[in-house]
Coordinates of C-alpha atoms and ligand atoms in Angstrom, one line a residue:
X18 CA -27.0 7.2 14.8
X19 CA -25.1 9.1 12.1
X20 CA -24.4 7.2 8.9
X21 CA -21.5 5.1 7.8
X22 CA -18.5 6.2 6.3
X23 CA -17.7 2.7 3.9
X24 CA -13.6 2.9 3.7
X25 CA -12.1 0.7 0.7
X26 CA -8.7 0.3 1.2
X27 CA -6.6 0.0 -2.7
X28 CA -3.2 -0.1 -1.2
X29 CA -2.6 -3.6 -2.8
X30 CA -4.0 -2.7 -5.7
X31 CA -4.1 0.7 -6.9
X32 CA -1.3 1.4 -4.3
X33 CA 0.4 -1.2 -5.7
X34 CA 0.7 0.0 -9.3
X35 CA 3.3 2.7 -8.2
X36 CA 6.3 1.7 -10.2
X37 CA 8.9 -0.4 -7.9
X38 CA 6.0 -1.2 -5.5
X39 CA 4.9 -4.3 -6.2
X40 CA 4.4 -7.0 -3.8
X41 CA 4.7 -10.9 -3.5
X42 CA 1.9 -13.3 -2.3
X43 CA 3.1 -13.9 1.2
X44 CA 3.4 -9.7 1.9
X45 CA -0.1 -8.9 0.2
X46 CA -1.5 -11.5 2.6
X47 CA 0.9 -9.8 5.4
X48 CA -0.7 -6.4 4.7
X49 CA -4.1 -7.5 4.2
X50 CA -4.1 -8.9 7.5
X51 CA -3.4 -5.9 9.0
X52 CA -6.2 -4.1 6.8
X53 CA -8.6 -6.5 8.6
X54 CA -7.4 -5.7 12.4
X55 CA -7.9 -1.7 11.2
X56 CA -11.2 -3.0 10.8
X57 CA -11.2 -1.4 7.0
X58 CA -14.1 -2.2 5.2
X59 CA -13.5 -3.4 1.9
X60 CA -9.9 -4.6 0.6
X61 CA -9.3 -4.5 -3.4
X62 CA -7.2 -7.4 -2.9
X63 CA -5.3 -6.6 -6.4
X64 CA -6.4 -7.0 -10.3
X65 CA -7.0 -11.3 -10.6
X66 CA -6.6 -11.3 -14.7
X67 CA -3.5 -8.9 -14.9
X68 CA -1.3 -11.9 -14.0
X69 CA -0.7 -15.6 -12.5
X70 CA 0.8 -13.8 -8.8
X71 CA -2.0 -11.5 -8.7
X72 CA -4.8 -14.1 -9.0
X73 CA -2.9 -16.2 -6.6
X74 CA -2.9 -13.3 -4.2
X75 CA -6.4 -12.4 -4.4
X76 CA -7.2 -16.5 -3.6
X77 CA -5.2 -16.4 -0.9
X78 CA -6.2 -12.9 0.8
X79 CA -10.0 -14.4 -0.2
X80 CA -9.5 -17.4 1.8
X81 CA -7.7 -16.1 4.6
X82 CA -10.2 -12.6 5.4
X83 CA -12.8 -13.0 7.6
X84 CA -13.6 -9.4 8.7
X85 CA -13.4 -7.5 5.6
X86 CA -15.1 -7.8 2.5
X87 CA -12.4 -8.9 -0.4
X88 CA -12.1 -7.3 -3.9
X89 CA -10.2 -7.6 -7.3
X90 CA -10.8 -5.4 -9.9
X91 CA -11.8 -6.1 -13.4
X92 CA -12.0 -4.7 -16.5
X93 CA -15.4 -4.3 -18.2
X94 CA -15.3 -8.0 -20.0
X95 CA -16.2 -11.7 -19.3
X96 CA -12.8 -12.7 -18.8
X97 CA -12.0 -10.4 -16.5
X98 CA -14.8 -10.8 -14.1
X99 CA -15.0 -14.3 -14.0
X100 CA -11.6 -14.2 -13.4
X101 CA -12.1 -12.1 -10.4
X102 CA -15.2 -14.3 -9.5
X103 CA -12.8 -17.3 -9.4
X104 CA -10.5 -15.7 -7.1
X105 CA -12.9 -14.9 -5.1
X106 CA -14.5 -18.2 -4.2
X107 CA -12.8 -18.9 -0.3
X108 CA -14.0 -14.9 0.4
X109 CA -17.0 -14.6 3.0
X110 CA -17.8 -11.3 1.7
X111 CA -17.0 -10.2 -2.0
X112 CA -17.3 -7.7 -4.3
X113 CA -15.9 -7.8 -8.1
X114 CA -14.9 -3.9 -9.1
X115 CA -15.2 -3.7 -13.0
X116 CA -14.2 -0.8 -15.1
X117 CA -14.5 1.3 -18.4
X118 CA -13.3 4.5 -19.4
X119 CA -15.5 7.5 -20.0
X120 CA -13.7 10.7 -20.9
X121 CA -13.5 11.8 -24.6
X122 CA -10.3 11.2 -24.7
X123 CA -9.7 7.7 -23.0
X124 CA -12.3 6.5 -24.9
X125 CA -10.9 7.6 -28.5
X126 CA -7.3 7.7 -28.1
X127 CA -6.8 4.8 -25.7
X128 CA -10.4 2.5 -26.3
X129 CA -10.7 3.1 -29.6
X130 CA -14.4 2.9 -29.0
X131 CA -17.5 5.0 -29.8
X132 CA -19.5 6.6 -26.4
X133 CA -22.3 4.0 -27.7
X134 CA -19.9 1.0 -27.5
X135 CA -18.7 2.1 -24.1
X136 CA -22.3 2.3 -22.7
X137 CA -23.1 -1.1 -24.2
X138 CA -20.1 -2.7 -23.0
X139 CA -20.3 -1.4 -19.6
X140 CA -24.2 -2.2 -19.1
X141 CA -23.1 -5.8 -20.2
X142 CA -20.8 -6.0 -17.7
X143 CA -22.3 -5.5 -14.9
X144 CA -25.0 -7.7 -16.5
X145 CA -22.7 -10.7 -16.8
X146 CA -21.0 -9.8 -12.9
X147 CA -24.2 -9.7 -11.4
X148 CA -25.5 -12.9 -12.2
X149 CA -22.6 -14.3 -10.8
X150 CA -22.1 -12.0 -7.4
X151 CA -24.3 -9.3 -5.4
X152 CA -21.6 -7.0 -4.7
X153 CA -20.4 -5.1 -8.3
X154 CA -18.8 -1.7 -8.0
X155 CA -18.9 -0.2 -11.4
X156 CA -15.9 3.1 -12.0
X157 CA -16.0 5.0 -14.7
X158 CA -12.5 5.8 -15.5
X159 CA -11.5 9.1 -15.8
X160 CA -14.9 9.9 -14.8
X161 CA -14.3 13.4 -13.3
X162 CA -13.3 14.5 -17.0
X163 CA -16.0 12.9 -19.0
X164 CA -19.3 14.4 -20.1
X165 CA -22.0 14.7 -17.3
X166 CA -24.6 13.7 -19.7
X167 CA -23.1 10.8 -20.7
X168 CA -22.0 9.6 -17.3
X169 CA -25.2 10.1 -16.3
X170 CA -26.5 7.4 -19.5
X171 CA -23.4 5.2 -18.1
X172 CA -24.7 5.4 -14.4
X173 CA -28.1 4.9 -14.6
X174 CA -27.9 2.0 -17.3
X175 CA -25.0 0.4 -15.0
X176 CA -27.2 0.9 -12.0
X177 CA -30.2 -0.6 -13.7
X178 CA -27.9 -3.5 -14.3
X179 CA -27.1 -4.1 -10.8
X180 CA -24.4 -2.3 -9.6
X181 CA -24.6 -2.0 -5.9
X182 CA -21.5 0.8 -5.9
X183 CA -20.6 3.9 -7.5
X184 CA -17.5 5.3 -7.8
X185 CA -16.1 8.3 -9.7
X186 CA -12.3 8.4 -10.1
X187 CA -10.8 11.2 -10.7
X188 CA -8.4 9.1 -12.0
X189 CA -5.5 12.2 -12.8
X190 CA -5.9 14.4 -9.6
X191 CA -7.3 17.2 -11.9
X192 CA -10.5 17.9 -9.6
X193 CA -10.3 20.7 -7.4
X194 CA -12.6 20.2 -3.9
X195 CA -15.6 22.2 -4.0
X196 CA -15.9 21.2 -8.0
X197 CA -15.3 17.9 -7.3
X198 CA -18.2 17.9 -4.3
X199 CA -20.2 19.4 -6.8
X200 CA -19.9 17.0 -9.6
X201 CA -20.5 14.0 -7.4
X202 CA -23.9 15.7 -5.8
X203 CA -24.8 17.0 -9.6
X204 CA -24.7 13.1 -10.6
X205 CA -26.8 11.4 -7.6
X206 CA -29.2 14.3 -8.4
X207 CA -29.7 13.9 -12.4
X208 CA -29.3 10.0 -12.2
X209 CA -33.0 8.9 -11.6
X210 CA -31.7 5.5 -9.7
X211 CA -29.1 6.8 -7.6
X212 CA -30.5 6.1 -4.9
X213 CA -30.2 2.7 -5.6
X214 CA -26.4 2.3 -5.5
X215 CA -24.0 3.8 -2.8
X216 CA -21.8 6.6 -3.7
X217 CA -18.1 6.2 -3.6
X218 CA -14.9 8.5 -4.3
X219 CA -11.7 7.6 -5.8
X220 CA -8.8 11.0 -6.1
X221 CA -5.2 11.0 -6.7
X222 CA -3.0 13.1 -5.4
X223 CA -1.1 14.7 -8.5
X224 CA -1.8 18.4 -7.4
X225 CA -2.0 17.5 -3.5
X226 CA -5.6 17.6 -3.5
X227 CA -6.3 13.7 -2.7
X228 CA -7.8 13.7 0.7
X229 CA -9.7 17.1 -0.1
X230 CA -11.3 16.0 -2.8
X231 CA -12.4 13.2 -1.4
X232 CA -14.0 14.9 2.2
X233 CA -15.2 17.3 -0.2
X234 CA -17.1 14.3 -2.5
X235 CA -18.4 12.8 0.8
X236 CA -19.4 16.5 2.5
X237 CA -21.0 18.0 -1.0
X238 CA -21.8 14.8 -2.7
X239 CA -22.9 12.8 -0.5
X240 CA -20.5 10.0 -1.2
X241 CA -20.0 7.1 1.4
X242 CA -17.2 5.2 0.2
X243 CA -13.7 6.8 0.2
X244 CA -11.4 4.8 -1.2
X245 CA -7.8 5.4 -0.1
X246 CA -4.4 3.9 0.3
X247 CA -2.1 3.1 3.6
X248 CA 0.5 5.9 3.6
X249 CA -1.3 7.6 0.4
X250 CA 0.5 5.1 -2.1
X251 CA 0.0 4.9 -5.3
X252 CA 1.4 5.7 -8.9
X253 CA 2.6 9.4 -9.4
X254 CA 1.9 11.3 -6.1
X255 CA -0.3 8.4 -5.5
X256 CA -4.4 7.9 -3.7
X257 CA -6.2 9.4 -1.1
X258 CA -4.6 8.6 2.2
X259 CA -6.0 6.3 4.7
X260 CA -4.4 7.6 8.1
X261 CA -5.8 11.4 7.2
X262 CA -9.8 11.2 5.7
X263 CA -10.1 8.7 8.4
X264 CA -8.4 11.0 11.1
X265 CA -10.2 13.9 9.5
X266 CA -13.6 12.3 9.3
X267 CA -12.8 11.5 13.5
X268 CA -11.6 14.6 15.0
X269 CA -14.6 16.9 13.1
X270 CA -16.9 14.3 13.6
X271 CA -18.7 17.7 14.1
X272 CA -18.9 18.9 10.7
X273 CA -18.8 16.0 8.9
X274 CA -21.4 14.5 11.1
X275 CA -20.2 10.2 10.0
X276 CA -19.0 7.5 11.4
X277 CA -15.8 5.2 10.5
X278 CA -15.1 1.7 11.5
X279 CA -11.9 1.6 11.6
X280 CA -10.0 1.1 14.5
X281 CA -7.2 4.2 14.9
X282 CA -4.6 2.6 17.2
X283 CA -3.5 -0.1 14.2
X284 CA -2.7 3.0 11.6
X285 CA 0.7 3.6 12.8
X286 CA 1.6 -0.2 12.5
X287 CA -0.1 -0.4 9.1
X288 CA 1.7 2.6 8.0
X289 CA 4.8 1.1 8.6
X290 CA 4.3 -2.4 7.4
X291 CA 3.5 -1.0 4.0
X292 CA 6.4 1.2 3.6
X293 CA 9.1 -1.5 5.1
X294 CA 7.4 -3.7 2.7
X295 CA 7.4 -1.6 -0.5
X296 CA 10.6 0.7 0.8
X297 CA 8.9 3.9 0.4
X298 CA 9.6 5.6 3.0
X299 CA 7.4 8.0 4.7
X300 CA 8.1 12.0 4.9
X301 CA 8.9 12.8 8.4
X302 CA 5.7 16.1 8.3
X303 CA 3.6 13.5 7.3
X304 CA 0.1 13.7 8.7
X305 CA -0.8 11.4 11.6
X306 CA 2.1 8.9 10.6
X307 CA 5.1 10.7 9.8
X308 CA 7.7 10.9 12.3
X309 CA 7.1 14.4 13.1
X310 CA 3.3 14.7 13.4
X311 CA 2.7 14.7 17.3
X312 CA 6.5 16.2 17.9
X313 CA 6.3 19.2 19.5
X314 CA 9.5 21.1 18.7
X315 CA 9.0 24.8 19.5
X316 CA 9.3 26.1 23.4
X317 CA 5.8 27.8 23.2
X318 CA 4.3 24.5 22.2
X319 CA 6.1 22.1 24.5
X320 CA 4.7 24.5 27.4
X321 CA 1.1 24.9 26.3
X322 CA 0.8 21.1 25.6
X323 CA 2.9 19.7 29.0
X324 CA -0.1 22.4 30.5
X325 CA -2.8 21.3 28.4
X326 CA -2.5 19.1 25.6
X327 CA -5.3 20.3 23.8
X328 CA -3.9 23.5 23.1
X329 CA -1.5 22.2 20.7
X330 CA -3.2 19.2 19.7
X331 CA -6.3 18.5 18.1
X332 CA -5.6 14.2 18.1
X333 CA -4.0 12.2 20.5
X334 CA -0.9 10.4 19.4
X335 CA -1.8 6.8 21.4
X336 CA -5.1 6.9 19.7
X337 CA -3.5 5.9 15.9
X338 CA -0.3 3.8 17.6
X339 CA 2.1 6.3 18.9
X340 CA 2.9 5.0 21.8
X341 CA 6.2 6.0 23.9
X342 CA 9.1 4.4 22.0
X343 CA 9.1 1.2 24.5
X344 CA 12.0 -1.0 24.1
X345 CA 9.9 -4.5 23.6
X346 CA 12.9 -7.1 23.6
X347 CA 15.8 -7.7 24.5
X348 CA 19.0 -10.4 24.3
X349 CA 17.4 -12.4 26.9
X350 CA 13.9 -13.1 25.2
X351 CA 12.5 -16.1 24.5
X352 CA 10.8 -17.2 21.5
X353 CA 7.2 -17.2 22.6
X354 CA 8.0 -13.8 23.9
X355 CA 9.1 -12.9 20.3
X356 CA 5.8 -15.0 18.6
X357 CA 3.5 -12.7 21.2
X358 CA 4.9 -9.5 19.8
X359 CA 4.7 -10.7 16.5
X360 CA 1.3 -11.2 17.3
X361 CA 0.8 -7.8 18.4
X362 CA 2.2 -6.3 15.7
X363 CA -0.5 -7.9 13.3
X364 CA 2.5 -10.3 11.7
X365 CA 1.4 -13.6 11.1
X366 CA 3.9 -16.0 10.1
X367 CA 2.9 -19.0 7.9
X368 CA 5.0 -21.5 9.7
X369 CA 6.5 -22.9 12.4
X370 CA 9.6 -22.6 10.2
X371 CA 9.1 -19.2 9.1
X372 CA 8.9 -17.7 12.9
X373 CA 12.3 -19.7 13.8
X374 CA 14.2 -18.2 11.1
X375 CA 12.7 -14.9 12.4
X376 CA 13.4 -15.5 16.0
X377 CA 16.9 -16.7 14.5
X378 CA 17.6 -13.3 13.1
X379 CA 15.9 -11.7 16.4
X380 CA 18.4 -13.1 18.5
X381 CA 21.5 -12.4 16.1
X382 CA 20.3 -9.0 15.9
X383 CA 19.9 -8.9 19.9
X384 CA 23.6 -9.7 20.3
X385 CA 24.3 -6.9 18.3
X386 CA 21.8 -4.0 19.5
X387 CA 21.0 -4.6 23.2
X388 CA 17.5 -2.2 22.8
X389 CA 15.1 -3.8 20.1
X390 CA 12.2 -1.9 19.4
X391 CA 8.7 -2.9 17.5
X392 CA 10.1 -1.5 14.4
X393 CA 13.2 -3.3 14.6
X394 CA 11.2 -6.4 14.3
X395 CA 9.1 -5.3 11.8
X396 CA 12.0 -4.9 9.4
X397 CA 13.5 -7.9 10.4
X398 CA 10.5 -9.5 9.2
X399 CA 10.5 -7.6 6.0
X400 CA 14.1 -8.3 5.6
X401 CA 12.8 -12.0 4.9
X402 CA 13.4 -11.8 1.2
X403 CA 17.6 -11.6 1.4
X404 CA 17.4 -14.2 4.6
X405 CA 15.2 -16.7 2.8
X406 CA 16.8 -20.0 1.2
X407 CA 13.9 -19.6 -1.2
X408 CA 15.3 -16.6 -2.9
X409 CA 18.1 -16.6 -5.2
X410 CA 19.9 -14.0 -3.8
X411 CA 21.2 -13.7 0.1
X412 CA 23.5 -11.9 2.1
X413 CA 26.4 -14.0 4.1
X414 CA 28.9 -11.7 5.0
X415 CA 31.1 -8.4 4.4
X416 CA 33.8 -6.7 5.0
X417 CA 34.9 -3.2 3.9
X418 CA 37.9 -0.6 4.4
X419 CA 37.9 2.7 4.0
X420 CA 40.2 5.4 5.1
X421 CA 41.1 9.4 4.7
X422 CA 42.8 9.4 1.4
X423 CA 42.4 5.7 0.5
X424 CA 39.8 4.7 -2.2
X425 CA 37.2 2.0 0.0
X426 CA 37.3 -1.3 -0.7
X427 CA 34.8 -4.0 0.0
X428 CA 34.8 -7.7 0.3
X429 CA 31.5 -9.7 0.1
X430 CA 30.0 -13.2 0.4
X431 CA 26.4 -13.9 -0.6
X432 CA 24.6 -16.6 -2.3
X433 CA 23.2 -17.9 -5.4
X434 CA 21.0 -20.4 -5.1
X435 CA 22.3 -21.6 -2.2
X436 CA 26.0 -21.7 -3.3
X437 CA 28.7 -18.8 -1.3
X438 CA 30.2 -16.5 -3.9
X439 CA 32.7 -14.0 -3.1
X440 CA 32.8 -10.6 -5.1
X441 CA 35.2 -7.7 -4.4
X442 CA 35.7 -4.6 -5.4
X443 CA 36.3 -0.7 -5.0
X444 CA 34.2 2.2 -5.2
X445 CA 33.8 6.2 -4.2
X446 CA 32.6 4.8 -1.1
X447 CA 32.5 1.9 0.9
X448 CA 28.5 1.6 -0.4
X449 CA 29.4 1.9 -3.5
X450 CA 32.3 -0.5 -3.2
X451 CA 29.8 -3.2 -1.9
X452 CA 27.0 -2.6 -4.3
X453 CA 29.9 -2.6 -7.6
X454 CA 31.6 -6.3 -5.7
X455 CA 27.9 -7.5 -5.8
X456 CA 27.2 -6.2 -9.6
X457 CA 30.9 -7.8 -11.0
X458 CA 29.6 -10.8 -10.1
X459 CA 25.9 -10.7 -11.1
X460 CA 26.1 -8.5 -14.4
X461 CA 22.0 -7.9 -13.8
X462 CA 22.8 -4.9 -15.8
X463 CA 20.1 -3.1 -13.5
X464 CA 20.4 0.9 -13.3
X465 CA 19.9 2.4 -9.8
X466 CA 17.0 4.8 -9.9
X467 CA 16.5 5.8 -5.9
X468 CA 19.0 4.7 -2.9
X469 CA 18.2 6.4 0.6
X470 CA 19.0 5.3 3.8
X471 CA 16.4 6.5 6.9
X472 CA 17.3 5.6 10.7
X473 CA 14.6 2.8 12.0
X474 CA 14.0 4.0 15.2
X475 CA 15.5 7.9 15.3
X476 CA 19.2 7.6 16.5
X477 CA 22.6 6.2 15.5
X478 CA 21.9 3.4 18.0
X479 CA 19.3 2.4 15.7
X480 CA 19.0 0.5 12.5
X481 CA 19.7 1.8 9.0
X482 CA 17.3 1.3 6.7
X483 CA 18.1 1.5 3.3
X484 CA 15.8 1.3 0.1
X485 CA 17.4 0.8 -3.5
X486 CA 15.5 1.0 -6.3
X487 CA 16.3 -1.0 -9.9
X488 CA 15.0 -0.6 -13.7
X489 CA 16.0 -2.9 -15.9
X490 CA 14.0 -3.9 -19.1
X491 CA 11.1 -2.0 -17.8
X492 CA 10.6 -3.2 -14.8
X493 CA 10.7 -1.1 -11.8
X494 CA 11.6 -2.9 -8.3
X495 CA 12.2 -1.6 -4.6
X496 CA 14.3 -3.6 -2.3
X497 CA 14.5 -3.0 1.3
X498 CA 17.0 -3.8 4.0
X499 CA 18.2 -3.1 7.2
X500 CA 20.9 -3.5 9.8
X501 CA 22.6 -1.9 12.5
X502 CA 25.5 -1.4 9.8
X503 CA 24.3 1.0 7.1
X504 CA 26.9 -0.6 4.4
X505 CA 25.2 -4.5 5.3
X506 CA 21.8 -2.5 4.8
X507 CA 22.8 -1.3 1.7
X508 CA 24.0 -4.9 0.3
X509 CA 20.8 -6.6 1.8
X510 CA 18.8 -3.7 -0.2
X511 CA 20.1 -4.1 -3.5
X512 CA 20.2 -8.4 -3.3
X513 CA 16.4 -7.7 -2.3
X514 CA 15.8 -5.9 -5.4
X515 CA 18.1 -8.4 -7.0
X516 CA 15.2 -11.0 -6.1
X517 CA 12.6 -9.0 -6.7
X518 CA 14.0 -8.7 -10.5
X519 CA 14.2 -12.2 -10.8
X520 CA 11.1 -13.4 -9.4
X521 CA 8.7 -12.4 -12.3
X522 CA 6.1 -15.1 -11.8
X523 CA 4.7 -14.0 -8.6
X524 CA 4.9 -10.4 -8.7
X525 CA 2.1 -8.4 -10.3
X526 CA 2.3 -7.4 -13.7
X527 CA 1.3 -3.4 -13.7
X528 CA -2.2 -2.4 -15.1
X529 CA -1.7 -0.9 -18.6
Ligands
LIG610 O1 -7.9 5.9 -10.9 C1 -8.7 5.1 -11.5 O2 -9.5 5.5 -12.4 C2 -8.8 3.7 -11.1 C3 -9.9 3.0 -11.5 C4 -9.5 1.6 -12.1 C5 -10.9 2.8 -10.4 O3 -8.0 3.3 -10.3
LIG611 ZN1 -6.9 5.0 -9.2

């Protein structure tokens, strides 16, 4: 039996702290469900004490996880972890993930503390988290760049103290793979205890050497705990991706000689979820879940692979979700038919309430686009926020005009909570036009960092998907729509990120 491969998932945590990414209750909850049919192992459920939404979160992905164990991260301090502890309650399985800096530099330019107050404070940590919980993962941030002798003090004091996990960030994606290996195997070997704690590896991705890193941590170090992000998300050029050390660990199960539990054929859904939901889209040559990775575009490869697959492919598309592009629904299904691929999809609505205002949209969407496929109704369900009478902002109606030679014009309705308003203007285009009628009524003084539109399922039959992204006092925010019309997309986008601006109390605050 070849040993386990422990994957922690940090897409609603760590993945979360990319700026414009953050995500309410009810989507967390969304994703983590999904986390638990890929059978992931761990979920860091978010940071409990940065903020009122993010405790709430963690509760309720605590109390509704039965699979996987939950997490919230913690810095190294009282508060903190019994914070996290107190989030944790409902969890069947959990694990508080506490925190200190360790490099030179964090610890005098950022801490302001001595190595010696570090140690101390870390060792006490762990201390006060393990009387309260068995399952304490202790990082030492910025670990690749800090001392080996005194991460090796850290470790084995931390260790000593209880900590059942290990893992060493290499917090900004300076490592290089066979160094980083090194450094991991250099650490279980000069820390007398190691043997005590399980080994885990935590790379970013800011020179593209995330997932290398990290098969190099668990090949040369001996690590076994990746922890990795759905669609690689995460600030900068973001974490480790999921969909690829778990792919690579599977396919050369040969030379890396481990298995995974996760179960392949949700990655595609996953990976899809979590960029609807935080609108960042994924690049088409993406590995294993961009649009392009099983496409076979060149006449040599189409004719090896229709002769043998194998000779152009080294996994099998079905095996993470790819399946052919089935048209699921149409205009004439019913609603339990709709609820039943909902289910399928992983999507679990709260209400009876909730999945009639989805099978409401389903079927106005259905009048409109005779072919609806999986994706569609996974952005329908995303597109909750600008449909829901619970957000300030929502899309009613618009119409726009634009002609050679004529400057476009658009008309909108929308409301403010819950009352029509109608907004009009002109703009370079008819975009423009819609997104200026919506901003001469709302003044939200927002500036527009990112706006890109990307075709749901492939062709002009299909739906646009837009993402728009805001800055406004500091604050970062995606919003996300989508519609067969790429100008509606646009406005449902933009009120999105209209909401998401607004909504302050139940979105994470960012980790400083
Ligand atoms: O990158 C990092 O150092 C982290 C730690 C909090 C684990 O995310
Ligand atoms: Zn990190």
């Amino acid at each position: 039996m070849a040993d386990k491969l422990i994957i922690f998932d940090t897409t609603l945590r760590d993945g979360e702290q990319s700026p414009g990414a953050s995500m309410t209750r009810d989507e967390k909850l969304r994703i983590a469900r999904q986390l638990e049919r890929l059978k992931v192992d761990v979920i860091e459920a978010g940071f409990a004490a940065s903020s009122n939404g993010d405790f709430e979160a963690v509760q309720a992905i605590a109390n509704a996880i039965k699979d996987s164990t939950v997490c919230s991260l913690a810095r190294a301090n009282d508060k903190d972890i019994a914070r996290s502890v107190e989030a944790l309650r409902g969890a069947q399985r959990a694990r508080v993930h506490t925190f200190i800096a360790t490099s030179a530099l964090h610890m005098e330019k950022k801490l302001r503390m001595s190595p010696e107050q570090v140690l101390e404070q870390a060792k006490q940590s762990v201390r006060f988290a393990r009387n309260l919980l068995d399952d304490i993962e202790f990082s030492p941030e910025d670990g690749y760049r800090s001392d080996p002798d005194f991460l090796c003090r850290v470790l084995e004091a931390v260790i000593a103290e209880g900590a059942t996990t290990i893992n060493v960030p290499d917090t900004v994606g300076y490592a290089v793979p066979e160094l980083y290996g090194e450094f991991i195997r250099n650490l279980r070997e000069r820390v007398p205890n190691s043997d005590k704690a399980i080994w885990s590896v935590h790379c970013h991705n800011d020179l593209g050497m995330a997932v290398a890193n990290s098969l190099a941590g668990v090949k040369i170090g001996g690590a076994r705990q990746v922890e990795c992000t759905i669609n690689g998300l995460g600030e900068r050029a973001g974490n480790c991706s999921l969909e690829e050390v778990v792919m690579a660990i599977k396919t050369r199960r040969d030379y890396f000689g481990l298995e995974v539990g996760i179960d392949t054929h949700h990655i595609l859904a996953a990976s899809r979820m979590v960029s609807q939901t935080t609108g960042f889209v994924v690049q088409p040559n993406k590995a294993v879940v961009g649009a392009n990775a099983f496409a076979h575009a060149s006449g040599i490869h189409q004719d090896g692979v229709l002769k043998a697959r194998d000779t152009y492919e080294i996994m099998r598309a079905e095996d993470v979700g790819w399946s052919a592009n089935k048209i699921v629904l149409g205009k004439l299904s019913g609603r339990n038919a709709f609820k039943q691929r909902l289910q399928d999809l992983g999507v679990q609505l709260e209400s009876e309430s909730e999945i009639n205002a989805a099978f409401a949209r389903f079927k106005e969407l259905a009048d409109r686009k005779s072919e609806i496929f999986d994706e569609d109704i996974l952005a329908l369900v995303s597109d909750e926020s600008v449909s829901s009478d619970k957000e300030q902002f929502g899309f009613v109606s618009l119409s726009q005009r634009s002609e050679t030679g004529e400057r476009p014009h658009a008309a909108i309705v929308f409301t403010v909570t819950g009352l029509e308003v109608k907004a009009q203007s002109e703009g370079n285009g008819p975009v423009d036009a819609t997104l200026k009628a919506i901003e001469s009524h709302v003044q939200s003084g927002a500036e527009m960092v990112l706006y890109s539109v990307n075709a749901i399922s492939g062709s002009t039959e299909s739906q646009g998907e837009v993402t728009v992204r805001l800055q406004n006092s500091g604050r970062v925010v995606n919003g996300v729509g989508s519609d067969p019309d790429i100008v509606v997309a646009s406005a449902k986008a933009y009120l999105s990120a209209l909401n998401k601006l607004q909504s302050k109390a139940d979105r994470v605050a960012a980790q400083g």
